[in-house]
């Protein structure tokens, strides 16, 4: 039986290739995800190990986001027995101008200014300069090799840097230094120590203190901790382990994200493999019956089919691992083409990746083949010999009834969940979505009869008898039709869900801006930098500006809970629309406004004192001067500029936006040129009107969606290959029938047209069901996010129409090869069974 199975595989090379390809695509995504994230993690680990090299003890603040460690503690640590040297860490975000006088784009990599540590004070191996010299006085900088190459700068060149809290500085590149590992888009700018402290600290604190000493790290840590009981003290090994853990945690999200799409690809591939083996068994009924007749047992027949699946699974998984390496290369190349600044390094193929990919691929394939194998084993030999083709199976009644019951449960859960917000409501919608997916899976064969039949009657009418034949063939085996279409249903369902999310997000932003923003222009900057603090005063001084209100994120503790609100530099009445319910809208002195829901949650009324504490322990008590109706634009609470400055250290201050209102009688269009001129020296500031601001937000959403669509494209490609596979196998199954049609006068073009129409009907059916499910699920999930700002549900009708039309095109393309193969059928050979 083993020989029979292996020879059967070798005899049907095309069928084998199509089945293996489905396994390859699914396992390639899984292995590629692991390889990509393992490579990133290994590279990042190497970077952080190099960064903390030579550190025996690190002293830092217990509160993330605080001013840091007092510089006065340096002398305390230096006096501890066993301490060799202490180096305060001083760094901060900046923007570097390249040789073209434009800001250097780093993608997702950081651009940091740091203090240069001379060799006699350095803890780790001193920086190696490949050109020039280290910075020795204010106004000089040194650049890492990657940053200098990216900026097009060399030793001796002059340029500028933007430090958000200090503005633009003219600098000279004194030298270029090496980094131990290629750090991708990272830009490291070294300053003279005195200037670095002026730019990136408040003059009294450092981010942390690195300590090198003698003896064991644990003993030194204990001595330092005893001297500084209010600070966090760790050994160098503990620091490196903590950083690695944080990197692993951050990358695990990426891994789960990619693996989720790999799971989708595998799920789609599972239906294709299941469908393929069902058809293979159907085509081999006579062969299997003959084996039973000459003495093969049911167990042997079933095992022969499973053995074929095992071979396909092992072969497909092995090829999938190799394809995963190529996919990881391609994914890294794609991301680098978008300039995301990933560090480079050799790809990491861990044994775990190989084992998981093999297990997943083999298990999916064998499980998919198990049901057809059981069915093949149960067929009585004499009955199988009498049948020309596979039976269409048992009655669809039971599975259809179960599917209908699940559909009722799914609709009820979907509607119930959509009426609420938060995690519980989203979970309810998820349950409803899962129930509806399984309902469609079970009821799809019965559903395909009227739907595909109706589509066939409409689409096939212009083609006369050929159209009728295509319609009949499409509904002949509803199980096969449904299984083939379901793969495309899953892919387009997810595409539709994402489309609803994207359209709703953009519509919500548009509504929010249209209804809430009075400002004529909005100044914005990069997410990591924001708008430099000098930009707002610069535009406020222009004669054509009546209001220039800076908005700043303000992070504090209220009632021992971390909270984030907005600091406001000015009066909001001229630039934003909102409804004041109680008190005064004026933001001056030391006061705050709170939203009605947030105030009610805390029991605040006008005049209530609220104590805010920053990460350094600075407390500011402010009265509630007004309560406004809930607003997504304003958030939970607002504080004045004075309160913001007391709670936010100078080196951490930046504006996330500046709202500008033109003075009465000012030419708004002409004002733009004045605003751009006033902010030109701040390099990264964008001047946008309301429509441009909405467009920028929409573009960011589209960029995110493009990544998701790109990943989902794999599932759609697998689904298309599934249609190709099914049609090709269907042509083999119906070879004698096609030969008879050709013998009685059917032309080759008519044969091809029949196969095209069958494929179109299957593809449109799968697409229509997937789009309807996706729109329903998208509506349900977006409804649960109304409290997060997605309060407008929008359907991307253009995308829906494109997907339905595209599914017809996909049907034709998928049928090209099977149709050509069918048209080449020789009538007499087919009738004779040769």
PDB file of C-alpha atoms in Angstrom, residues 483-738:
ATOM      1  CA  UNK A 483     -15.387  24.602   0.132  1.00  0.00           C
ATOM      2  CA  UNK A 484     -13.675  26.242  -2.835  1.00  0.00           C
ATOM      3  CA  UNK A 485     -15.543  29.514  -2.384  1.00  0.00           C
ATOM      4  CA  UNK A 486     -15.059  29.563   1.410  1.00  0.00           C
ATOM      5  CA  UNK A 487     -11.317  30.123   1.060  1.00  0.00           C
ATOM      6  CA  UNK A 488     -12.001  33.337  -0.866  1.00  0.00           C
ATOM      7  CA  UNK A 489     -14.788  34.194   1.592  1.00  0.00           C
ATOM      8  CA  UNK A 490     -12.352  34.246   4.514  1.00  0.00           C
ATOM      9  CA  UNK A 491      -9.840  36.460   2.737  1.00  0.00           C
ATOM     10  CA  UNK A 492     -12.350  39.043   1.506  1.00  0.00           C
ATOM     11  CA  UNK A 493     -14.213  38.972   4.821  1.00  0.00           C
ATOM     12  CA  UNK A 494     -11.076  40.177   6.594  1.00  0.00           C
ATOM     13  CA  UNK A 495     -10.334  42.723   3.868  1.00  0.00           C
ATOM     14  CA  UNK A 496     -13.870  44.091   4.277  1.00  0.00           C
ATOM     15  CA  UNK A 497     -13.554  44.309   8.087  1.00  0.00           C
ATOM     16  CA  UNK A 498     -10.335  46.298   7.731  1.00  0.00           C
ATOM     17  CA  UNK A 499     -11.950  48.475   5.066  1.00  0.00           C
ATOM     18  CA  UNK A 500     -14.829  49.369   7.402  1.00  0.00           C
ATOM     19  CA  UNK A 501     -12.363  50.162  10.205  1.00  0.00           C
ATOM     20  CA  UNK A 502     -10.300  52.407   7.923  1.00  0.00           C
ATOM     21  CA  UNK A 503     -13.265  54.229   6.396  1.00  0.00           C
ATOM     22  CA  UNK A 504     -14.879  54.707   9.805  1.00  0.00           C
ATOM     23  CA  UNK A 505     -11.642  56.011  11.326  1.00  0.00           C
ATOM     24  CA  UNK A 506     -11.204  58.553   8.530  1.00  0.00           C
ATOM     25  CA  UNK A 507     -14.867  59.583   8.666  1.00  0.00           C
ATOM     26  CA  UNK A 508     -14.658  59.990  12.457  1.00  0.00           C
ATOM     27  CA  UNK A 509     -11.566  62.200  12.156  1.00  0.00           C
ATOM     28  CA  UNK A 510     -13.234  64.271   9.447  1.00  0.00           C
ATOM     29  CA  UNK A 511     -16.370  64.734  11.543  1.00  0.00           C
ATOM     30  CA  UNK A 512     -14.348  65.599  14.631  1.00  0.00           C
ATOM     31  CA  UNK A 513     -12.323  68.241  12.787  1.00  0.00           C
ATOM     32  CA  UNK A 514     -15.317  69.678  10.911  1.00  0.00           C
ATOM     33  CA  UNK A 515     -17.465  69.925  14.032  1.00  0.00           C
ATOM     34  CA  UNK A 516     -14.847  70.896  16.592  1.00  0.00           C
ATOM     35  CA  UNK A 517     -12.039  72.920  14.992  1.00  0.00           C
ATOM     36  CA  UNK A 518     -12.462  76.632  14.320  1.00  0.00           C
ATOM     37  CA  UNK A 519      -8.782  77.248  13.685  1.00  0.00           C
ATOM     38  CA  UNK A 520      -7.784  78.191  10.158  1.00  0.00           C
ATOM     39  CA  UNK A 521      -4.416  76.430  10.374  1.00  0.00           C
ATOM     40  CA  UNK A 522      -2.950  73.601  12.439  1.00  0.00           C
ATOM     41  CA  UNK A 523       0.791  73.331  13.073  1.00  0.00           C
ATOM     42  CA  UNK A 524       2.092  69.798  13.568  1.00  0.00           C
ATOM     43  CA  UNK A 525       5.450  68.016  13.730  1.00  0.00           C
ATOM     44  CA  UNK A 526       6.872  64.455  13.755  1.00  0.00           C
ATOM     45  CA  UNK A 527       5.316  62.200  16.395  1.00  0.00           C
ATOM     46  CA  UNK A 528       8.603  61.713  18.291  1.00  0.00           C
ATOM     47  CA  UNK A 529       9.441  65.428  18.302  1.00  0.00           C
ATOM     48  CA  UNK A 530       6.182  67.335  18.150  1.00  0.00           C
ATOM     49  CA  UNK A 531       6.185  71.070  17.498  1.00  0.00           C
ATOM     50  CA  UNK A 532       9.247  72.859  18.953  1.00  0.00           C
ATOM     51  CA  UNK A 533       8.271  75.131  21.823  1.00  0.00           C
ATOM     52  CA  UNK A 534       9.332  78.323  20.057  1.00  0.00           C
ATOM     53  CA  UNK A 535       6.952  77.884  17.122  1.00  0.00           C
ATOM     54  CA  UNK A 536       3.777  78.980  18.938  1.00  0.00           C
ATOM     55  CA  UNK A 537       5.185  82.331  20.165  1.00  0.00           C
ATOM     56  CA  UNK A 538       6.669  82.930  16.691  1.00  0.00           C
ATOM     57  CA  UNK A 539       3.306  82.651  14.923  1.00  0.00           C
ATOM     58  CA  UNK A 540       1.411  84.417  17.733  1.00  0.00           C
ATOM     59  CA  UNK A 541       3.518  87.513  17.080  1.00  0.00           C
ATOM     60  CA  UNK A 542       2.365  87.754  13.445  1.00  0.00           C
ATOM     61  CA  UNK A 543      -0.007  90.693  12.804  1.00  0.00           C
ATOM     62  CA  UNK A 544      -2.570  88.521  10.961  1.00  0.00           C
ATOM     63  CA  UNK A 545      -3.000  86.035  13.837  1.00  0.00           C
ATOM     64  CA  UNK A 546      -5.655  86.493  16.523  1.00  0.00           C
ATOM     65  CA  UNK A 547      -5.053  83.207  18.374  1.00  0.00           C
ATOM     66  CA  UNK A 548      -2.155  80.723  18.438  1.00  0.00           C
ATOM     67  CA  UNK A 549      -2.953  78.089  21.033  1.00  0.00           C
ATOM     68  CA  UNK A 550      -0.334  75.441  21.818  1.00  0.00           C
ATOM     69  CA  UNK A 551      -1.514  72.038  23.084  1.00  0.00           C
ATOM     70  CA  UNK A 552       0.777  69.804  25.145  1.00  0.00           C
ATOM     71  CA  UNK A 553       0.364  66.311  26.563  1.00  0.00           C
ATOM     72  CA  UNK A 554       0.487  66.459  30.369  1.00  0.00           C
ATOM     73  CA  UNK A 555       1.249  63.256  32.296  1.00  0.00           C
ATOM     74  CA  UNK A 556       0.526  63.235  36.044  1.00  0.00           C
ATOM     75  CA  UNK A 557      -0.886  61.169  38.877  1.00  0.00           C
ATOM     76  CA  UNK A 558      -4.381  61.962  40.163  1.00  0.00           C
ATOM     77  CA  UNK A 559      -5.571  59.922  43.139  1.00  0.00           C
ATOM     78  CA  UNK A 560      -2.495  57.675  42.677  1.00  0.00           C
ATOM     79  CA  UNK A 561      -3.506  56.804  39.122  1.00  0.00           C
ATOM     80  CA  UNK A 562      -1.547  57.716  36.011  1.00  0.00           C
ATOM     81  CA  UNK A 563      -3.535  60.165  33.904  1.00  0.00           C
ATOM     82  CA  UNK A 564      -2.838  62.059  30.681  1.00  0.00           C
ATOM     83  CA  UNK A 565      -4.520  65.362  29.897  1.00  0.00           C
ATOM     84  CA  UNK A 566      -3.782  68.446  27.853  1.00  0.00           C
ATOM     85  CA  UNK A 567      -1.903  71.597  28.752  1.00  0.00           C
ATOM     86  CA  UNK A 568      -3.255  74.635  26.917  1.00  0.00           C
ATOM     87  CA  UNK A 569      -1.201  77.700  26.042  1.00  0.00           C
ATOM     88  CA  UNK A 570      -4.017  80.223  25.472  1.00  0.00           C
ATOM     89  CA  UNK A 571      -7.815  80.406  25.265  1.00  0.00           C
ATOM     90  CA  UNK A 572      -9.641  77.674  23.361  1.00  0.00           C
ATOM     91  CA  UNK A 573     -12.810  79.596  22.515  1.00  0.00           C
ATOM     92  CA  UNK A 574     -11.401  81.052  19.309  1.00  0.00           C
ATOM     93  CA  UNK A 575      -9.945  77.831  17.902  1.00  0.00           C
ATOM     94  CA  UNK A 576     -12.211  75.003  19.105  1.00  0.00           C
ATOM     95  CA  UNK A 577     -15.954  74.462  19.438  1.00  0.00           C
ATOM     96  CA  UNK A 578     -17.078  72.900  22.699  1.00  0.00           C
ATOM     97  CA  UNK A 579     -19.993  73.208  25.115  1.00  0.00           C
ATOM     98  CA  UNK A 580     -19.401  74.562  28.618  1.00  0.00           C
ATOM     99  CA  UNK A 581     -21.904  73.105  31.105  1.00  0.00           C
ATOM    100  CA  UNK A 582     -20.747  74.779  34.323  1.00  0.00           C
ATOM    101  CA  UNK A 583     -18.342  77.483  35.465  1.00  0.00           C
ATOM    102  CA  UNK A 584     -16.013  79.578  33.318  1.00  0.00           C
ATOM    103  CA  UNK A 585     -14.274  78.628  30.082  1.00  0.00           C
ATOM    104  CA  UNK A 586     -11.329  80.900  30.797  1.00  0.00           C
ATOM    105  CA  UNK A 587      -8.005  79.138  31.236  1.00  0.00           C
ATOM    106  CA  UNK A 588      -5.725  81.471  33.143  1.00  0.00           C
ATOM    107  CA  UNK A 589      -3.571  81.411  36.254  1.00  0.00           C
ATOM    108  CA  UNK A 590      -3.763  77.978  37.870  1.00  0.00           C
ATOM    109  CA  UNK A 591      -6.990  76.239  36.994  1.00  0.00           C
ATOM    110  CA  UNK A 592      -8.421  73.327  35.064  1.00  0.00           C
ATOM    111  CA  UNK A 593     -11.430  72.320  32.999  1.00  0.00           C
ATOM    112  CA  UNK A 594     -12.803  68.768  33.135  1.00  0.00           C
ATOM    113  CA  UNK A 595     -15.233  66.783  30.997  1.00  0.00           C
ATOM    114  CA  UNK A 596     -18.652  66.067  32.493  1.00  0.00           C
ATOM    115  CA  UNK A 597     -18.117  62.279  32.632  1.00  0.00           C
ATOM    116  CA  UNK A 598     -14.623  62.528  34.100  1.00  0.00           C
ATOM    117  CA  UNK A 599     -15.707  65.108  36.696  1.00  0.00           C
ATOM    118  CA  UNK A 600     -18.698  62.992  37.669  1.00  0.00           C
ATOM    119  CA  UNK A 601     -16.470  59.909  38.017  1.00  0.00           C
ATOM    120  CA  UNK A 602     -14.261  61.766  40.519  1.00  0.00           C
ATOM    121  CA  UNK A 603     -17.067  63.679  42.237  1.00  0.00           C
ATOM    122  CA  UNK A 604     -15.725  67.063  41.108  1.00  0.00           C
ATOM    123  CA  UNK A 605     -17.768  70.246  40.849  1.00  0.00           C
ATOM    124  CA  UNK A 606     -16.767  73.806  40.028  1.00  0.00           C
ATOM    125  CA  UNK A 607     -14.342  74.904  42.729  1.00  0.00           C
ATOM    126  CA  UNK A 608     -13.221  71.390  43.701  1.00  0.00           C
ATOM    127  CA  UNK A 609      -9.448  71.267  44.413  1.00  0.00           C
ATOM    128  CA  UNK A 610      -7.523  68.648  42.421  1.00  0.00           C
ATOM    129  CA  UNK A 611      -3.987  67.602  43.373  1.00  0.00           C
ATOM    130  CA  UNK A 612      -1.739  66.593  40.497  1.00  0.00           C
ATOM    131  CA  UNK A 613       1.661  64.978  41.074  1.00  0.00           C
ATOM    132  CA  UNK A 614       4.345  64.565  38.435  1.00  0.00           C
ATOM    133  CA  UNK A 615       6.933  61.760  38.251  1.00  0.00           C
ATOM    134  CA  UNK A 616       9.411  63.799  40.325  1.00  0.00           C
ATOM    135  CA  UNK A 617       6.942  64.126  43.179  1.00  0.00           C
ATOM    136  CA  UNK A 618       6.109  67.785  42.493  1.00  0.00           C
ATOM    137  CA  UNK A 619       2.540  68.500  43.609  1.00  0.00           C
ATOM    138  CA  UNK A 620       0.276  71.205  42.218  1.00  0.00           C
ATOM    139  CA  UNK A 621      -3.255  71.718  43.555  1.00  0.00           C
ATOM    140  CA  UNK A 622      -5.590  73.443  41.104  1.00  0.00           C
ATOM    141  CA  UNK A 623      -9.303  74.284  41.294  1.00  0.00           C
ATOM    142  CA  UNK A 624     -11.843  73.046  38.746  1.00  0.00           C
ATOM    143  CA  UNK A 625     -12.950  76.286  37.070  1.00  0.00           C
ATOM    144  CA  UNK A 626     -15.287  74.756  34.493  1.00  0.00           C
ATOM    145  CA  UNK A 627     -16.933  71.552  33.285  1.00  0.00           C
ATOM    146  CA  UNK A 628     -17.523  70.932  29.585  1.00  0.00           C
ATOM    147  CA  UNK A 629     -19.607  68.398  27.663  1.00  0.00           C
ATOM    148  CA  UNK A 630     -17.642  65.280  26.720  1.00  0.00           C
ATOM    149  CA  UNK A 631     -15.447  65.927  23.695  1.00  0.00           C
ATOM    150  CA  UNK A 632     -13.064  63.609  21.860  1.00  0.00           C
ATOM    151  CA  UNK A 633     -11.084  66.667  20.826  1.00  0.00           C
ATOM    152  CA  UNK A 634     -10.557  67.955  24.398  1.00  0.00           C
ATOM    153  CA  UNK A 635     -10.182  64.634  26.219  1.00  0.00           C
ATOM    154  CA  UNK A 636     -10.731  64.262  29.972  1.00  0.00           C
ATOM    155  CA  UNK A 637      -9.184  67.456  31.347  1.00  0.00           C
ATOM    156  CA  UNK A 638      -7.289  70.626  30.493  1.00  0.00           C
ATOM    157  CA  UNK A 639      -4.829  72.688  32.529  1.00  0.00           C
ATOM    158  CA  UNK A 640      -3.316  76.113  31.986  1.00  0.00           C
ATOM    159  CA  UNK A 641       0.150  76.820  30.617  1.00  0.00           C
ATOM    160  CA  UNK A 642       1.347  77.728  34.116  1.00  0.00           C
ATOM    161  CA  UNK A 643       0.288  74.367  35.568  1.00  0.00           C
ATOM    162  CA  UNK A 644       1.793  72.507  32.597  1.00  0.00           C
ATOM    163  CA  UNK A 645       5.176  74.175  33.077  1.00  0.00           C
ATOM    164  CA  UNK A 646       5.220  73.396  36.808  1.00  0.00           C
ATOM    165  CA  UNK A 647       4.511  69.724  36.152  1.00  0.00           C
ATOM    166  CA  UNK A 648       6.719  69.177  33.070  1.00  0.00           C
ATOM    167  CA  UNK A 649      10.538  69.456  33.225  1.00  0.00           C
ATOM    168  CA  UNK A 650      11.960  71.876  30.611  1.00  0.00           C
ATOM    169  CA  UNK A 651      13.776  69.196  28.629  1.00  0.00           C
ATOM    170  CA  UNK A 652      10.520  67.256  28.169  1.00  0.00           C
ATOM    171  CA  UNK A 653       8.383  70.115  26.904  1.00  0.00           C
ATOM    172  CA  UNK A 654       6.979  70.076  23.375  1.00  0.00           C
ATOM    173  CA  UNK A 655       3.687  70.906  21.669  1.00  0.00           C
ATOM    174  CA  UNK A 656       1.764  68.182  19.871  1.00  0.00           C
ATOM    175  CA  UNK A 657      -0.153  70.822  17.889  1.00  0.00           C
ATOM    176  CA  UNK A 658      -0.628  74.589  17.603  1.00  0.00           C
ATOM    177  CA  UNK A 659      -4.066  75.883  16.533  1.00  0.00           C
ATOM    178  CA  UNK A 660      -3.948  79.173  14.637  1.00  0.00           C
ATOM    179  CA  UNK A 661      -6.910  81.503  14.015  1.00  0.00           C
ATOM    180  CA  UNK A 662      -6.636  84.388  11.571  1.00  0.00           C
ATOM    181  CA  UNK A 663      -7.541  87.874  12.804  1.00  0.00           C
ATOM    182  CA  UNK A 664     -10.710  89.429  11.366  1.00  0.00           C
ATOM    183  CA  UNK A 665     -10.074  90.947   7.936  1.00  0.00           C
ATOM    184  CA  UNK A 666      -6.919  88.887   7.329  1.00  0.00           C
ATOM    185  CA  UNK A 667      -6.466  87.143   3.987  1.00  0.00           C
ATOM    186  CA  UNK A 668      -6.416  83.533   5.230  1.00  0.00           C
ATOM    187  CA  UNK A 669      -4.730  82.212   2.088  1.00  0.00           C
ATOM    188  CA  UNK A 670      -1.969  84.834   2.298  1.00  0.00           C
ATOM    189  CA  UNK A 671      -1.475  84.095   6.006  1.00  0.00           C
ATOM    190  CA  UNK A 672      -0.103  80.657   5.152  1.00  0.00           C
ATOM    191  CA  UNK A 673       3.047  82.146   3.638  1.00  0.00           C
ATOM    192  CA  UNK A 674       3.639  84.200   6.782  1.00  0.00           C
ATOM    193  CA  UNK A 675       3.162  81.149   8.993  1.00  0.00           C
ATOM    194  CA  UNK A 676       5.562  79.068   6.912  1.00  0.00           C
ATOM    195  CA  UNK A 677       8.162  81.836   7.007  1.00  0.00           C
ATOM    196  CA  UNK A 678       7.799  82.249  10.785  1.00  0.00           C
ATOM    197  CA  UNK A 679       8.199  78.491  11.403  1.00  0.00           C
ATOM    198  CA  UNK A 680      10.807  77.800   8.725  1.00  0.00           C
ATOM    199  CA  UNK A 681      13.647  77.920  11.226  1.00  0.00           C
ATOM    200  CA  UNK A 682      12.000  75.115  13.232  1.00  0.00           C
ATOM    201  CA  UNK A 683      12.592  72.715  10.308  1.00  0.00           C
ATOM    202  CA  UNK A 684       9.963  70.059  11.055  1.00  0.00           C
ATOM    203  CA  UNK A 685       6.827  72.186  11.484  1.00  0.00           C
ATOM    204  CA  UNK A 686       4.024  71.574   8.961  1.00  0.00           C
ATOM    205  CA  UNK A 687       1.444  74.292   8.307  1.00  0.00           C
ATOM    206  CA  UNK A 688      -1.874  72.711   7.318  1.00  0.00           C
ATOM    207  CA  UNK A 689      -5.414  73.940   6.874  1.00  0.00           C
ATOM    208  CA  UNK A 690      -8.279  71.790   8.125  1.00  0.00           C
ATOM    209  CA  UNK A 691      -8.650  69.823   4.882  1.00  0.00           C
ATOM    210  CA  UNK A 692      -4.930  69.117   4.698  1.00  0.00           C
ATOM    211  CA  UNK A 693      -4.880  68.048   8.333  1.00  0.00           C
ATOM    212  CA  UNK A 694      -7.729  65.601   7.683  1.00  0.00           C
ATOM    213  CA  UNK A 695      -5.897  64.347   4.609  1.00  0.00           C
ATOM    214  CA  UNK A 696      -2.711  63.752   6.619  1.00  0.00           C
ATOM    215  CA  UNK A 697      -4.606  61.761   9.242  1.00  0.00           C
ATOM    216  CA  UNK A 698      -6.306  59.771   6.498  1.00  0.00           C
ATOM    217  CA  UNK A 699      -2.964  59.102   4.843  1.00  0.00           C
ATOM    218  CA  UNK A 700      -1.573  57.692   8.092  1.00  0.00           C
ATOM    219  CA  UNK A 701      -4.589  55.400   8.357  1.00  0.00           C
ATOM    220  CA  UNK A 702      -4.166  54.323   4.723  1.00  0.00           C
ATOM    221  CA  UNK A 703      -0.487  53.526   5.330  1.00  0.00           C
ATOM    222  CA  UNK A 704      -1.407  51.225   8.204  1.00  0.00           C
ATOM    223  CA  UNK A 705      -4.167  49.613   6.154  1.00  0.00           C
ATOM    224  CA  UNK A 706      -1.775  49.062   3.245  1.00  0.00           C
ATOM    225  CA  UNK A 707       0.415  46.875   5.486  1.00  0.00           C
ATOM    226  CA  UNK A 708      -2.633  44.871   6.597  1.00  0.00           C
ATOM    227  CA  UNK A 709      -3.896  44.495   3.048  1.00  0.00           C
ATOM    228  CA  UNK A 710      -0.437  43.403   1.932  1.00  0.00           C
ATOM    229  CA  UNK A 711      -0.373  40.657   4.538  1.00  0.00           C
ATOM    230  CA  UNK A 712      -3.945  39.572   3.749  1.00  0.00           C
ATOM    231  CA  UNK A 713      -3.051  39.400   0.065  1.00  0.00           C
ATOM    232  CA  UNK A 714      -1.334  36.083   0.821  1.00  0.00           C
ATOM    233  CA  UNK A 715      -4.628  34.559   1.981  1.00  0.00           C
ATOM    234  CA  UNK A 716      -6.372  35.843  -1.142  1.00  0.00           C
ATOM    235  CA  UNK A 717      -3.606  34.451  -3.369  1.00  0.00           C
ATOM    236  CA  UNK A 718      -3.965  31.060  -1.676  1.00  0.00           C
ATOM    237  CA  UNK A 719      -7.725  31.228  -2.242  1.00  0.00           C
ATOM    238  CA  UNK A 720      -7.188  31.946  -5.942  1.00  0.00           C
ATOM    239  CA  UNK A 721      -4.797  29.009  -6.187  1.00  0.00           C
ATOM    240  CA  UNK A 722      -7.495  26.934  -4.522  1.00  0.00           C
ATOM    241  CA  UNK A 723      -9.919  27.819  -7.312  1.00  0.00           C
ATOM    242  CA  UNK A 724      -7.258  26.907  -9.873  1.00  0.00           C
ATOM    243  CA  UNK A 725      -6.661  23.644  -8.054  1.00  0.00           C
ATOM    244  CA  UNK A 726     -10.347  22.752  -7.841  1.00  0.00           C
ATOM    245  CA  UNK A 727     -11.019  23.547 -11.468  1.00  0.00           C
ATOM    246  CA  UNK A 728      -7.960  21.609 -12.631  1.00  0.00           C
ATOM    247  CA  UNK A 729      -9.008  18.554 -10.642  1.00  0.00           C
ATOM    248  CA  UNK A 730     -12.594  18.994 -11.821  1.00  0.00           C
ATOM    249  CA  UNK A 731     -11.374  18.877 -15.414  1.00  0.00           C
ATOM    250  CA  UNK A 732      -9.579  15.591 -14.672  1.00  0.00           C
ATOM    251  CA  UNK A 733     -12.687  14.208 -12.975  1.00  0.00           C
ATOM    252  CA  UNK A 734     -14.940  15.157 -15.893  1.00  0.00           C
ATOM    253  CA  UNK A 735     -12.545  14.126 -18.626  1.00  0.00           C
ATOM    254  CA  UNK A 736     -14.889  11.541 -20.141  1.00  0.00           C
ATOM    255  CA  UNK A 737     -17.820  13.973 -19.942  1.00  0.00           C
ATOM    256  CA  UNK A 738     -15.802  16.677 -21.714  1.00  0.00           C
TER     257      UNK A 738
END
